[in-house]
Coordinates of C-alpha atoms in Angstrom, one line a residue:
X15 CA 12.4 -36.1 25.7
X16 CA 12.0 -39.8 26.8
X17 CA 10.5 -40.7 23.4
X18 CA 13.3 -38.9 21.5
X19 CA 15.9 -40.6 23.7
X20 CA 14.5 -44.1 23.3
X21 CA 13.9 -43.7 19.6
X22 CA 17.4 -42.4 18.9
X23 CA 19.1 -45.2 20.8
X24 CA 17.0 -47.9 19.2
X25 CA 16.0 -49.3 22.6
X26 CA 13.0 -51.5 22.9
X27 CA 11.2 -51.5 26.2
X28 CA 8.8 -54.3 27.2
X29 CA 5.9 -51.8 27.3
X30 CA 5.3 -48.3 25.9
X31 CA 2.3 -46.2 25.3
X32 CA -0.4 -45.5 27.9
X33 CA -3.9 -46.1 26.5
X34 CA -7.4 -45.2 27.6
X35 CA -9.6 -47.5 29.6
X36 CA -10.8 -50.7 27.9
X37 CA -7.4 -51.9 26.7
X38 CA -6.6 -55.6 27.0
X39 CA -4.2 -54.9 29.8
X40 CA -6.7 -53.0 31.9
X41 CA -9.4 -55.5 31.3
X42 CA -7.3 -58.5 32.3
X43 CA -4.8 -57.2 34.8
X44 CA -4.8 -55.4 38.2
X45 CA -2.0 -52.9 38.6
X46 CA -0.4 -51.5 41.6
X47 CA 2.7 -49.5 42.3
X48 CA 4.9 -50.1 45.3
X49 CA 8.4 -49.9 46.7
X50 CA 10.6 -52.8 47.7
X51 CA 13.3 -52.3 50.3
X52 CA 16.7 -53.6 49.6
X53 CA 19.1 -55.1 52.2
X54 CA 20.8 -51.7 52.6
X55 CA 17.5 -49.8 53.2
X56 CA 17.2 -48.3 49.7
X57 CA 13.7 -48.5 48.2
X58 CA 13.3 -49.5 44.5
X59 CA 10.1 -48.5 42.8
X60 CA 8.2 -51.5 41.4
X61 CA 5.1 -51.7 39.2
X62 CA 3.2 -55.0 39.3
X63 CA 0.4 -56.3 37.0
X64 CA -1.5 -59.3 38.4
X65 CA -4.0 -61.3 36.3
X66 CA -7.6 -60.7 37.4
X67 CA -8.3 -64.4 36.8
X68 CA -7.4 -65.9 40.2
X69 CA -8.4 -69.4 39.4
X70 CA -4.8 -70.4 39.1
X71 CA -1.4 -69.4 40.3
X72 CA 1.1 -67.6 38.0
X73 CA 4.8 -67.1 37.6
X74 CA 6.5 -63.7 37.6
X75 CA 8.1 -62.2 34.5
X76 CA 10.2 -59.2 35.3
X77 CA 12.1 -56.5 33.6
X78 CA 14.5 -54.3 35.6
X79 CA 15.3 -51.1 33.7
X80 CA 17.0 -47.7 33.8
X81 CA 14.5 -46.4 31.3
X82 CA 11.4 -46.1 33.5
X83 CA 9.1 -48.7 34.9
X84 CA 6.2 -46.4 34.1
X85 CA 3.5 -45.5 33.4
X86 CA 3.3 -44.6 37.0
X87 CA 0.0 -44.5 39.0
X88 CA -2.7 -47.0 39.6
X89 CA -4.9 -45.8 36.8
X90 CA -2.3 -45.6 34.1
X91 CA -1.9 -48.7 32.0
X92 CA 0.5 -49.5 29.1
X93 CA -0.6 -50.8 25.8
X94 CA 1.1 -54.1 26.3
X95 CA 3.0 -56.2 28.8
X96 CA 5.9 -58.6 28.7
X97 CA 8.4 -59.4 25.9
X98 CA 5.7 -60.2 23.4
X99 CA 1.9 -60.3 22.9
X100 CA 1.7 -64.1 23.3
X101 CA 3.1 -63.9 26.8
X102 CA 0.8 -61.1 27.7
X103 CA -2.2 -63.2 26.7
X104 CA -0.7 -66.3 28.4
X105 CA -0.9 -64.3 31.6
X106 CA 2.0 -63.9 34.0
X107 CA 2.5 -61.6 37.0
X108 CA 4.4 -58.9 35.1
X109 CA 6.9 -56.8 37.2
X110 CA 8.7 -53.7 36.1
X111 CA 11.3 -52.1 38.4
X112 CA 13.3 -48.9 38.2
X113 CA 16.9 -49.9 39.0
X114 CA 18.8 -48.2 41.8
X115 CA 19.3 -44.5 41.2
X116 CA 17.0 -44.2 38.2
X117 CA 13.5 -42.6 37.9
X118 CA 11.4 -43.4 40.9
X119 CA 13.9 -45.5 42.8
X120 CA 16.2 -44.3 45.5
X121 CA 19.9 -44.6 45.6
X122 CA 22.8 -43.9 43.2
X123 CA 23.0 -45.4 39.8
X124 CA 26.4 -46.8 38.6
X125 CA 27.4 -47.3 35.0
X126 CA 26.9 -51.1 34.4
X127 CA 27.0 -51.8 38.1
X128 CA 30.0 -54.0 39.0
X129 CA 29.3 -57.3 40.6
X130 CA 30.6 -57.9 44.1
X131 CA 31.5 -61.6 44.3
X132 CA 32.3 -61.7 48.1
X133 CA 29.7 -59.6 49.9
X134 CA 30.7 -59.0 53.5
X135 CA 27.9 -56.8 54.7
X136 CA 24.5 -55.4 53.8
X137 CA 26.2 -52.4 52.3
X138 CA 27.7 -54.6 49.6
X139 CA 25.0 -54.3 47.0
X140 CA 24.8 -54.8 43.2
X141 CA 22.3 -55.8 40.6
X142 CA 22.4 -59.4 41.7
X143 CA 21.6 -58.6 45.3
X144 CA 18.9 -56.1 44.3
X145 CA 17.3 -58.7 42.0
X146 CA 17.6 -61.3 44.8
X147 CA 15.9 -59.0 47.3
X148 CA 13.2 -58.1 44.9
X149 CA 12.4 -61.7 44.0
X150 CA 12.4 -62.7 47.7
X151 CA 9.9 -60.0 48.5
X152 CA 7.7 -60.8 45.5
X153 CA 7.5 -64.5 46.3
X154 CA 6.6 -63.8 49.9
X155 CA 4.2 -60.9 49.4
X156 CA 2.3 -61.3 46.1
X157 CA -0.6 -63.7 46.3
X158 CA -1.4 -66.3 43.7
X159 CA 2.2 -66.8 42.5
X160 CA 3.6 -70.3 41.7
X161 CA 7.0 -69.6 43.2
X162 CA 8.9 -69.1 39.9
X163 CA 10.4 -66.0 38.4
X164 CA 11.7 -65.2 34.9
X165 CA 13.7 -62.2 33.8
X166 CA 14.1 -60.6 30.3
X167 CA 15.4 -57.4 29.0
X168 CA 16.9 -55.8 25.9
X169 CA 20.1 -53.7 25.8
X170 CA 20.7 -52.2 29.3
X171 CA 17.8 -54.2 30.7
X172 CA 19.5 -57.1 29.1
X173 CA 22.5 -56.5 31.3
X174 CA 20.3 -56.4 34.3
X175 CA 18.9 -59.8 33.2
X176 CA 22.5 -61.2 32.9
X177 CA 23.4 -59.6 36.2
X178 CA 20.9 -61.7 38.1
X179 CA 22.6 -65.0 37.2
X180 CA 25.6 -64.9 39.5
X181 CA 24.2 -65.6 43.0
X182 CA 20.7 -66.0 41.6
X183 CA 17.7 -66.4 43.9
X184 CA 16.6 -70.1 43.7
X185 CA 13.1 -69.0 42.5
X186 CA 14.7 -67.6 39.3
X187 CA 13.9 -70.3 36.8
X188 CA 14.4 -68.7 33.3
X189 CA 16.4 -65.7 32.1
X190 CA 16.7 -64.1 28.7
X191 CA 19.5 -61.5 28.3
X192 CA 18.8 -59.9 24.9
X193 CA 21.4 -57.7 23.3
X194 CA 22.9 -57.4 26.8
X195 CA 25.6 -54.7 27.5
X196 CA 28.5 -56.9 28.5
X197 CA 32.0 -55.4 28.1
X198 CA 32.1 -51.7 27.2
X199 CA 35.8 -51.5 26.4
X200 CA 36.2 -54.5 24.2
X201 CA 33.1 -54.6 22.2
X202 CA 29.8 -53.1 23.5
X203 CA 28.4 -49.5 23.2
X204 CA 31.2 -47.4 24.5
X205 CA 34.3 -48.8 22.9
X206 CA 35.3 -51.5 20.4
X207 CA 38.9 -52.7 20.9
X208 CA 39.6 -49.5 22.7
X209 CA 38.3 -47.2 20.0
X210 CA 35.6 -44.8 21.4
X211 CA 32.2 -44.9 19.7
X212 CA 31.6 -41.1 19.6
X213 CA 28.4 -40.8 17.6
X214 CA 26.2 -43.0 19.8
X215 CA 27.6 -42.1 23.2
X216 CA 27.7 -38.3 22.8
X217 CA 24.0 -38.3 22.1
X218 CA 23.0 -41.1 24.4
X219 CA 24.6 -39.7 27.5
X220 CA 23.1 -36.3 27.0
X221 CA 19.7 -37.8 27.7
X222 CA 20.7 -40.6 30.0
X223 CA 23.1 -39.1 32.6
X224 CA 21.0 -36.1 33.5
X225 CA 21.0 -34.8 37.1
X226 CA 18.3 -35.6 39.5
X227 CA 17.7 -34.8 43.2
X228 CA 15.9 -37.9 44.4
X229 CA 13.2 -40.0 42.7
X230 CA 11.6 -38.4 39.6
X231 CA 8.8 -39.5 37.2
X232 CA 10.7 -38.0 34.3
X233 CA 14.0 -36.1 33.8
X234 CA 13.5 -32.4 33.1
X235 CA 15.8 -31.8 30.2
X236 CA 19.0 -33.0 28.5
X237 CA 22.3 -31.6 29.7
X238 CA 22.7 -29.5 26.6
X239 CA 20.9 -28.7 23.3
X240 CA 22.9 -29.7 20.3
X241 CA 22.1 -31.4 17.1
X242 CA 22.6 -31.3 13.3
X243 CA 21.2 -32.8 10.2
X244 CA 24.8 -33.6 9.2
X245 CA 26.6 -35.5 12.0
X246 CA 29.8 -35.8 10.0
X247 CA 30.1 -32.0 9.7
X248 CA 28.9 -31.5 13.3
X249 CA 31.5 -33.7 14.9
X250 CA 34.3 -32.5 12.6
X251 CA 33.6 -28.9 13.5
X252 CA 33.4 -29.8 17.2
X253 CA 37.0 -30.9 17.0
X254 CA 38.6 -33.0 19.6
X255 CA 37.0 -35.2 22.3
X256 CA 38.4 -32.7 24.8
X257 CA 35.9 -30.1 23.4
X258 CA 32.9 -32.3 24.4
X259 CA 33.4 -30.9 27.9
X260 CA 33.3 -27.3 26.8
X261 CA 30.6 -25.0 28.3
X262 CA 28.6 -25.6 25.1
X263 CA 28.3 -29.3 25.7
X264 CA 28.8 -31.6 28.7
X265 CA 30.7 -29.0 30.8
X266 CA 31.8 -31.7 33.2
X267 CA 28.1 -32.2 34.3
X268 CA 28.0 -35.9 33.2
X269 CA 29.6 -38.3 35.7
X270 CA 29.6 -41.2 33.3
X271 CA 30.9 -39.1 30.3
X272 CA 33.8 -38.0 32.5
X273 CA 34.4 -41.6 33.6
X274 CA 34.6 -42.6 29.9
X275 CA 37.2 -40.0 29.1
X276 CA 39.2 -40.6 32.3
X277 CA 39.4 -44.4 31.7
X278 CA 41.0 -44.6 28.2
X279 CA 42.6 -48.0 28.8
X280 CA 41.3 -51.4 30.0
X281 CA 41.8 -50.5 33.7
X282 CA 40.0 -51.6 36.9
X283 CA 37.0 -49.4 36.0
X284 CA 36.2 -51.4 32.8
X285 CA 37.3 -54.7 34.2
X286 CA 34.9 -54.4 37.1
X287 CA 32.1 -53.8 34.5
X288 CA 32.9 -56.9 32.5
X289 CA 30.1 -59.2 33.7
X290 CA 31.6 -62.1 31.7
X291 CA 34.1 -63.1 34.4
X292 CA 31.3 -63.7 36.8
X293 CA 29.2 -66.0 34.6
X294 CA 30.5 -69.2 36.3
X295 CA 28.5 -72.3 37.3
X296 CA 25.3 -70.9 35.8
X297 CA 22.6 -73.5 35.8
X298 CA 19.5 -71.3 35.4
X299 CA 17.9 -71.9 31.9
X300 CA 19.2 -69.1 29.8
X301 CA 18.1 -67.9 26.3
X302 CA 20.6 -65.3 25.0
X303 CA 19.3 -63.3 22.0
X304 CA 21.1 -61.0 19.6
X305 CA 20.9 -59.5 16.1
X306 CA 23.4 -59.7 13.3
X307 CA 22.7 -56.0 12.5
X308 CA 22.8 -54.8 16.1
X309 CA 25.0 -51.7 16.0
X310 CA 25.2 -51.6 19.8
X311 CA 25.4 -55.0 21.5
X312 CA 26.1 -57.7 19.0
X313 CA 29.3 -58.4 20.9
X314 CA 27.3 -58.7 24.2
X315 CA 24.9 -61.4 23.0
X316 CA 27.7 -63.5 21.5
X317 CA 30.1 -63.2 24.4
X318 CA 27.5 -63.6 27.1
X319 CA 26.5 -66.9 25.6
X320 CA 30.2 -67.9 25.1
X321 CA 31.1 -66.9 28.7
X322 CA 28.4 -69.1 30.2
X323 CA 29.4 -72.0 27.9
X324 CA 33.0 -71.9 28.8
X325 CA 32.6 -71.3 32.6
X326 CA 29.5 -73.4 33.4
X327 CA 30.0 -77.1 32.8
X328 CA 26.3 -78.0 33.6
X329 CA 24.6 -75.1 31.9
X330 CA 21.2 -74.9 30.2
X331 CA 22.2 -72.2 27.9
X332 CA 20.9 -71.4 24.3
X333 CA 21.7 -68.8 21.7
X334 CA 19.4 -67.2 19.2
X335 CA 20.9 -64.9 16.5
X336 CA 18.6 -63.3 13.9
X337 CA 18.8 -60.8 11.1
X338 CA 17.8 -58.0 13.5
X339 CA 18.9 -54.5 14.5
X340 CA 19.0 -53.6 18.2
X341 CA 15.8 -55.1 19.7
X342 CA 14.0 -55.6 16.4
X343 CA 13.0 -59.2 17.4
X344 CA 10.6 -57.6 19.9
X345 CA 8.7 -55.6 17.2
X346 CA 6.2 -56.5 14.5
X347 CA 7.1 -57.5 11.0
X348 CA 10.8 -58.0 10.3
X349 CA 10.9 -59.7 6.9
X350 CA 13.4 -57.3 5.4
X351 CA 16.1 -54.9 6.3
X352 CA 18.1 -52.5 4.1
X353 CA 18.4 -54.4 0.8
X354 CA 17.9 -57.8 2.5
X355 CA 14.7 -59.7 1.9
X356 CA 14.4 -62.5 4.4
X357 CA 11.4 -64.3 3.0
X358 CA 9.6 -64.6 6.3
X359 CA 8.7 -62.6 9.4
X360 CA 11.7 -63.4 11.5
X361 CA 10.6 -61.6 14.6
X362 CA 7.3 -63.5 14.7
X363 CA 9.1 -66.8 14.4
X364 CA 11.3 -65.9 17.4
X365 CA 8.4 -64.7 19.5
X366 CA 6.1 -67.7 18.7
X367 CA 8.6 -70.5 18.5
X368 CA 11.4 -69.6 20.8
X369 CA 10.7 -66.9 23.4
X370 CA 7.1 -67.8 24.3
X371 CA 7.9 -71.5 24.5
X372 CA 11.0 -70.9 26.6
X373 CA 9.2 -69.0 29.3
X374 CA 6.0 -71.1 29.2
X375 CA 8.0 -74.3 29.6
X376 CA 10.3 -73.2 32.4
X377 CA 7.9 -71.1 34.3
X378 CA 4.6 -72.9 33.7
X379 CA 5.5 -76.4 32.8
X380 CA 3.5 -75.8 29.6
X381 CA 4.4 -77.6 26.4
X382 CA 8.1 -78.3 25.6
X383 CA 11.2 -76.3 24.8
X384 CA 13.2 -78.3 22.3
X385 CA 15.3 -75.5 20.6
X386 CA 18.8 -76.5 19.6
X387 CA 21.8 -75.1 21.3
X388 CA 22.1 -72.4 18.7
X389 CA 19.3 -71.2 16.4
X390 CA 20.7 -68.7 13.9
X391 CA 19.5 -67.0 10.8
X392 CA 21.9 -67.3 7.9
X393 CA 21.9 -64.2 5.7
X394 CA 22.6 -64.7 2.0
X395 CA 20.7 -68.0 1.9
X396 CA 18.0 -66.5 4.1
X397 CA 17.2 -69.5 6.3
X398 CA 17.1 -70.5 9.9
X399 CA 19.7 -73.0 10.9
X400 CA 19.9 -75.1 14.1
X401 CA 23.2 -76.3 15.5
X402 CA 24.2 -78.4 18.5
X403 CA 27.0 -75.9 19.3
X404 CA 28.1 -72.4 18.3
X405 CA 30.3 -71.9 16.4
X406 CA 29.3 -75.1 14.6
X407 CA 31.7 -78.0 15.1
X408 CA 32.1 -78.4 11.3
X409 CA 33.3 -74.9 11.0
X410 CA 37.0 -74.6 10.0
X411 CA 39.2 -71.5 9.6
X412 CA 40.2 -70.7 6.0
X413 CA 42.8 -68.1 5.3
X414 CA 42.4 -65.5 2.5
X415 CA 45.5 -63.5 1.9
X416 CA 45.8 -60.0 0.7
X417 CA 47.7 -59.9 -2.6
X418 CA 49.0 -57.7 -5.4
X419 CA 46.6 -55.9 -7.7
X420 CA 44.0 -55.7 -5.0
X421 CA 43.3 -59.4 -5.0
X422 CA 42.2 -61.7 -2.2
X423 CA 43.4 -65.3 -2.6
X424 CA 43.9 -68.6 -0.8
X425 CA 47.6 -68.3 -1.7
X426 CA 50.3 -65.9 -0.5
X427 CA 51.9 -63.6 -3.0
X428 CA 55.6 -64.2 -4.0
X429 CA 56.3 -60.6 -4.5
X430 CA 58.9 -59.4 -2.0
X431 CA 58.2 -56.3 0.1
X432 CA 54.7 -56.0 -1.3
X433 CA 52.3 -53.5 0.2
X434 CA 49.5 -51.1 -0.4
X435 CA 49.8 -47.6 0.9
X436 CA 47.4 -44.8 1.8
X437 CA 47.4 -41.4 3.5
X438 CA 45.2 -41.2 6.6
X439 CA 44.2 -37.6 7.3
X440 CA 42.3 -36.9 10.5
X441 CA 41.0 -33.7 8.8
X442 CA 39.3 -35.8 6.2
X443 CA 38.2 -39.0 7.9
X444 CA 36.5 -41.8 6.0
X445 CA 32.7 -41.6 6.8
X446 CA 31.1 -44.7 8.2
X447 CA 28.1 -44.2 5.9
X448 CA 27.2 -42.8 2.5
X449 CA 25.0 -39.7 2.7
X450 CA 24.0 -37.1 5.1
X451 CA 22.5 -38.2 8.5
X452 CA 21.9 -36.3 11.7
X453 CA 21.8 -39.5 13.7
X454 CA 23.3 -42.9 13.2
X455 CA 22.2 -44.5 9.9
X456 CA 20.8 -47.7 11.3
X457 CA 21.4 -49.5 8.0
X458 CA 25.2 -48.9 7.9
X459 CA 25.9 -52.5 8.9
X460 CA 24.4 -53.7 5.6
X461 CA 25.2 -50.7 3.5
X462 CA 26.8 -50.6 0.0
X463 CA 30.5 -49.9 0.4
X464 CA 31.2 -48.6 -3.1
X465 CA 31.3 -45.1 -1.7
X466 CA 34.3 -46.1 0.4
X467 CA 36.0 -48.3 -2.2
X468 CA 36.7 -45.4 -4.5
X469 CA 38.5 -43.3 -1.8
X470 CA 42.3 -43.1 -1.9
X471 CA 42.4 -43.7 1.9
X472 CA 40.7 -47.1 1.6
X473 CA 42.5 -50.2 0.3
X474 CA 40.5 -53.0 -1.3
X475 CA 41.1 -56.7 -1.8
X476 CA 38.7 -58.9 -3.8
X477 CA 38.4 -62.6 -4.9
X478 CA 37.4 -63.9 -8.3
X479 CA 33.8 -64.8 -8.7
X480 CA 32.9 -67.8 -6.5
X481 CA 32.3 -71.0 -8.3
X482 CA 30.1 -72.4 -5.6
X483 CA 28.3 -71.2 -2.5
X484 CA 30.6 -70.4 0.6
X485 CA 29.0 -70.3 4.0
X486 CA 30.6 -68.7 7.0
X487 CA 29.5 -69.6 10.6
X488 CA 31.5 -68.2 13.4
X489 CA 34.1 -65.6 14.3
X490 CA 36.3 -63.7 11.9
X491 CA 39.9 -62.8 12.5
X492 CA 41.9 -60.0 10.8
X493 CA 45.7 -60.3 10.8
X494 CA 47.4 -57.2 9.4
X495 CA 51.1 -56.4 9.0
X496 CA 51.4 -52.7 8.9
X497 CA 53.8 -49.8 9.1
X498 CA 52.9 -46.2 9.9
X499 CA 54.7 -42.9 9.8
X500 CA 53.1 -41.8 13.1
X501 CA 53.0 -43.6 16.4
X502 CA 49.3 -44.7 16.6
X503 CA 46.5 -45.4 14.1
X504 CA 43.2 -47.1 13.9
X505 CA 42.5 -50.1 11.6
X506 CA 39.0 -50.8 10.3
X507 CA 38.5 -54.1 8.5
X508 CA 35.3 -54.7 6.5
X509 CA 34.1 -58.0 5.1
X510 CA 31.9 -57.4 2.0
X511 CA 29.7 -59.5 -0.2
X512 CA 30.0 -58.2 -3.8
X513 CA 26.9 -59.0 -5.8
X514 CA 27.2 -59.9 -9.5
X515 CA 27.0 -57.2 -12.2
X516 CA 23.8 -59.0 -13.4
X517 CA 21.9 -58.4 -10.2
X518 CA 18.5 -56.8 -10.9
X519 CA 17.6 -53.6 -9.2
X520 CA 14.2 -53.8 -7.5
X521 CA 11.4 -51.7 -8.9
X522 CA 10.7 -48.5 -7.0
X523 CA 14.4 -48.0 -6.1
X524 CA 15.7 -44.4 -5.9
X525 CA 16.9 -42.9 -9.1
X526 CA 20.5 -43.8 -10.0
X527 CA 20.5 -46.7 -7.5
X528 CA 21.7 -50.1 -8.8
X529 CA 22.2 -53.5 -7.2
X530 CA 24.6 -54.5 -9.9
X531 CA 28.0 -54.8 -8.3
X532 CA 26.5 -53.8 -4.9
X533 CA 29.1 -54.1 -2.2
X534 CA 27.0 -55.3 0.8
X535 CA 28.7 -55.0 4.2
X536 CA 28.7 -58.3 6.1
X537 CA 30.8 -57.5 9.1
X538 CA 33.2 -54.7 10.1
X539 CA 35.3 -53.9 13.2
X540 CA 37.8 -51.4 14.4
X541 CA 41.1 -51.8 16.4
X542 CA 42.8 -48.9 18.0
X543 CA 46.4 -49.8 17.1
X544 CA 48.1 -48.9 20.4
X545 CA 46.1 -51.8 22.0
X546 CA 47.3 -54.4 19.5
X547 CA 49.3 -56.2 22.2
X548 CA 47.5 -55.2 25.3
X549 CA 44.3 -53.4 26.3
X550 CA 45.8 -52.6 29.7
X551 CA 49.2 -51.3 28.5
X552 CA 49.0 -49.5 25.1
X553 CA 52.2 -49.4 23.0
X554 CA 53.3 -46.8 20.5
X555 CA 54.2 -47.8 17.0
X556 CA 57.8 -47.3 15.9
X557 CA 57.5 -45.1 12.8
X558 CA 58.1 -47.1 9.6
X559 CA 58.6 -50.4 11.4
X560 CA 56.4 -53.3 10.5
X561 CA 54.1 -54.4 13.2
X562 CA 51.4 -57.0 13.4
X563 CA 47.8 -55.9 14.3
X564 CA 45.6 -58.9 14.9
X565 CA 42.0 -58.8 16.1
X566 CA 38.6 -60.4 15.9
X567 CA 35.5 -59.3 14.1
X568 CA 32.2 -60.4 15.5
X569 CA 30.6 -63.7 14.4
X570 CA 28.6 -64.1 11.2
X571 CA 26.2 -66.6 9.7
X572 CA 26.3 -65.7 6.0
X573 CA 26.4 -67.5 2.6
X574 CA 28.3 -65.9 -0.2
X575 CA 26.4 -67.2 -3.2
X576 CA 27.9 -68.7 -6.4
X577 CA 28.9 -65.8 -8.7
X578 CA 29.4 -63.4 -5.9
X579 CA 32.8 -62.1 -4.8
X580 CA 34.4 -61.7 -1.3
X581 CA 35.9 -58.3 -0.7
X582 CA 37.9 -56.9 2.2
X583 CA 38.4 -53.2 2.8
X584 CA 40.9 -51.6 5.2
X585 CA 40.9 -48.0 6.3
X586 CA 42.0 -46.0 9.3
X587 CA 39.0 -43.9 10.2
X588 CA 35.2 -44.6 10.5
X589 CA 33.8 -41.2 11.3
X590 CA 31.9 -40.0 13.3
X591 CA 30.9 -43.5 14.4
X592 CA 34.3 -43.8 16.0
X593 CA 36.3 -40.8 17.3
X594 CA 39.3 -39.7 15.3
X595 CA 42.7 -41.0 16.2
X596 CA 45.3 -38.2 16.2
X597 CA 47.8 -40.8 14.9
X598 CA 50.1 -39.8 17.7
X599 CA 50.6 -42.0 20.7
X600 CA 48.9 -40.2 23.6
X601 CA 45.8 -40.1 25.8
X602 CA 43.3 -39.2 23.1
X603 CA 40.9 -37.4 25.5
X604 CA 43.7 -34.9 26.1
X605 CA 44.5 -34.3 22.5
X606 CA 44.3 -30.8 21.0
X607 CA 43.9 -29.9 17.4
X608 CA 47.7 -29.5 16.9
X609 CA 48.2 -33.2 18.0
X610 CA 46.3 -34.5 14.9
X611 CA 48.5 -35.4 12.0
X612 CA 48.5 -37.1 8.7
X613 CA 50.1 -40.5 8.5
X614 CA 51.2 -42.7 5.7
X615 CA 50.0 -46.3 6.3
X616 CA 51.2 -49.4 4.6
X617 CA 49.4 -52.7 4.6
X618 CA 51.9 -55.4 3.7
X619 CA 51.1 -58.6 1.8
X620 CA 54.3 -60.6 1.0
X621 CA 55.5 -64.0 1.9
X622 CA 56.9 -62.8 5.2
X623 CA 54.4 -60.2 6.2
X624 CA 51.3 -61.7 4.9
X625 CA 48.2 -59.7 5.8
X626 CA 45.1 -61.8 5.8
X627 CA 41.6 -62.5 7.0
X628 CA 40.6 -65.8 8.5
X629 CA 37.1 -66.9 7.7
X630 CA 35.0 -69.5 9.6
X631 CA 34.0 -71.7 6.6
X632 CA 31.2 -74.3 7.2
X633 CA 32.3 -77.6 5.9
X634 CA 29.8 -80.2 4.6

């Protein structure tokens, strides 16, 4: 089950498969398992790999994880160690630890453990204190160490890396949060702008939040058995979110699932789990890593970097963003994705030129680390770019207005009371992807959107062919003026690169597939309309009254090439990626089938109510 769980969620651990004797790890490292006692008496299971060569001292490189520090046992070795092969061969003292309440560690696991800023007793524990206590023990008890510690992790382990930064142990000299879970109501994993990400979380929590009675080497079974080759059909037939707690599914057995459903606004539960507010006065060298096609924690990487920059005047903080899905930078060849051809192995570049040099320099005083403030891969032009700041200082907002006749223009329309209208029907939601998939289609973030453009419940706005290249570098903002016949609605805005009709189709493509006129998704985001003015205090729409709905889309680094077109699509469902909005102002986890209703939605684009998208254009 662990393999299924990790594969489905796209999570990349630092180490994976147990091999027979004679592997590089076994030949070069001595392994031992131990427990380390935290300040409150809880013991955390820790697996340590020490270089057999004792002619020099070594730094520690640690991952703290909820996904198992195994393989467990002195004679069981993994295939590899560390974030990449280079670092394994460089030799570090590698440490893996089961976080509190997971696998072989004692205690209770909390969802994205809140940080306690003012600890008053030994009972006040969090991931920062657990990391501190672990590091302190390692430095004092493991021989042949040089007194320096680095941490890295992807996804949830990325959060644990971030969480060590506030109140960090002085021995921590380098940290790399990679696709870190950061704020699960605003933009990571659980919710985006208050809209619940159903598809991923329903499957994930079934395998993650299983019951255990004390430390275990593996969890016995998921909470329920459910699955389908057609996720769209499966979730539509399931019905409401309320039905997820029926006897057939969660049946109130998942603590975290119940917390998700209970906390449907940005209340104290979610605010306590927003690590960004605690990333103040961070001076530890930090390398934040993310992927432009990360369907889970793109927000986390960008906003972790941003929080440190804004709240830490004397930081040593860098950002790397590549053309990767969740954790793909830790894998092998990543020279293409979906219909993108990048022209080089981008993951190898990251591992060789950035990650390895970062840890070697700060933990071993080896070589130099001269990476720019921001190293980003620019899609469209397919090249790495280096900037002294992110977003780049020569980026400027350029407004593209929605206009009559489905056009997108630098000028407002002069037509009074101009709008496009569609019917949003929760019984027939717009699919997030084209085709039949049992699990999330990992390519949806770069997918052809022609399947959506032809639907009557999707409105489209498009520029003329560009007469020169246009490069975007930074955050996008959608500013909609809308009216609805109901009292709530979702708004999904998609930015799309339309390829010319002369684009050649690669040989070996599926029958009927054509790249001519391909509508390649660049960025998309959802806003649950009732949160348009406040995440804490949702507001109902007044039926048929024009309201402004304004929200950010995550950053991009993309060049629209000469001859291409810029397209924007707007719709009100994105299913089953996002749960259905009943289009009635209410607590959606309490909604029954009768609460779901059709709504007529207007997107206005006139001189007064000028819906638009603001693009971060890079100026020469």
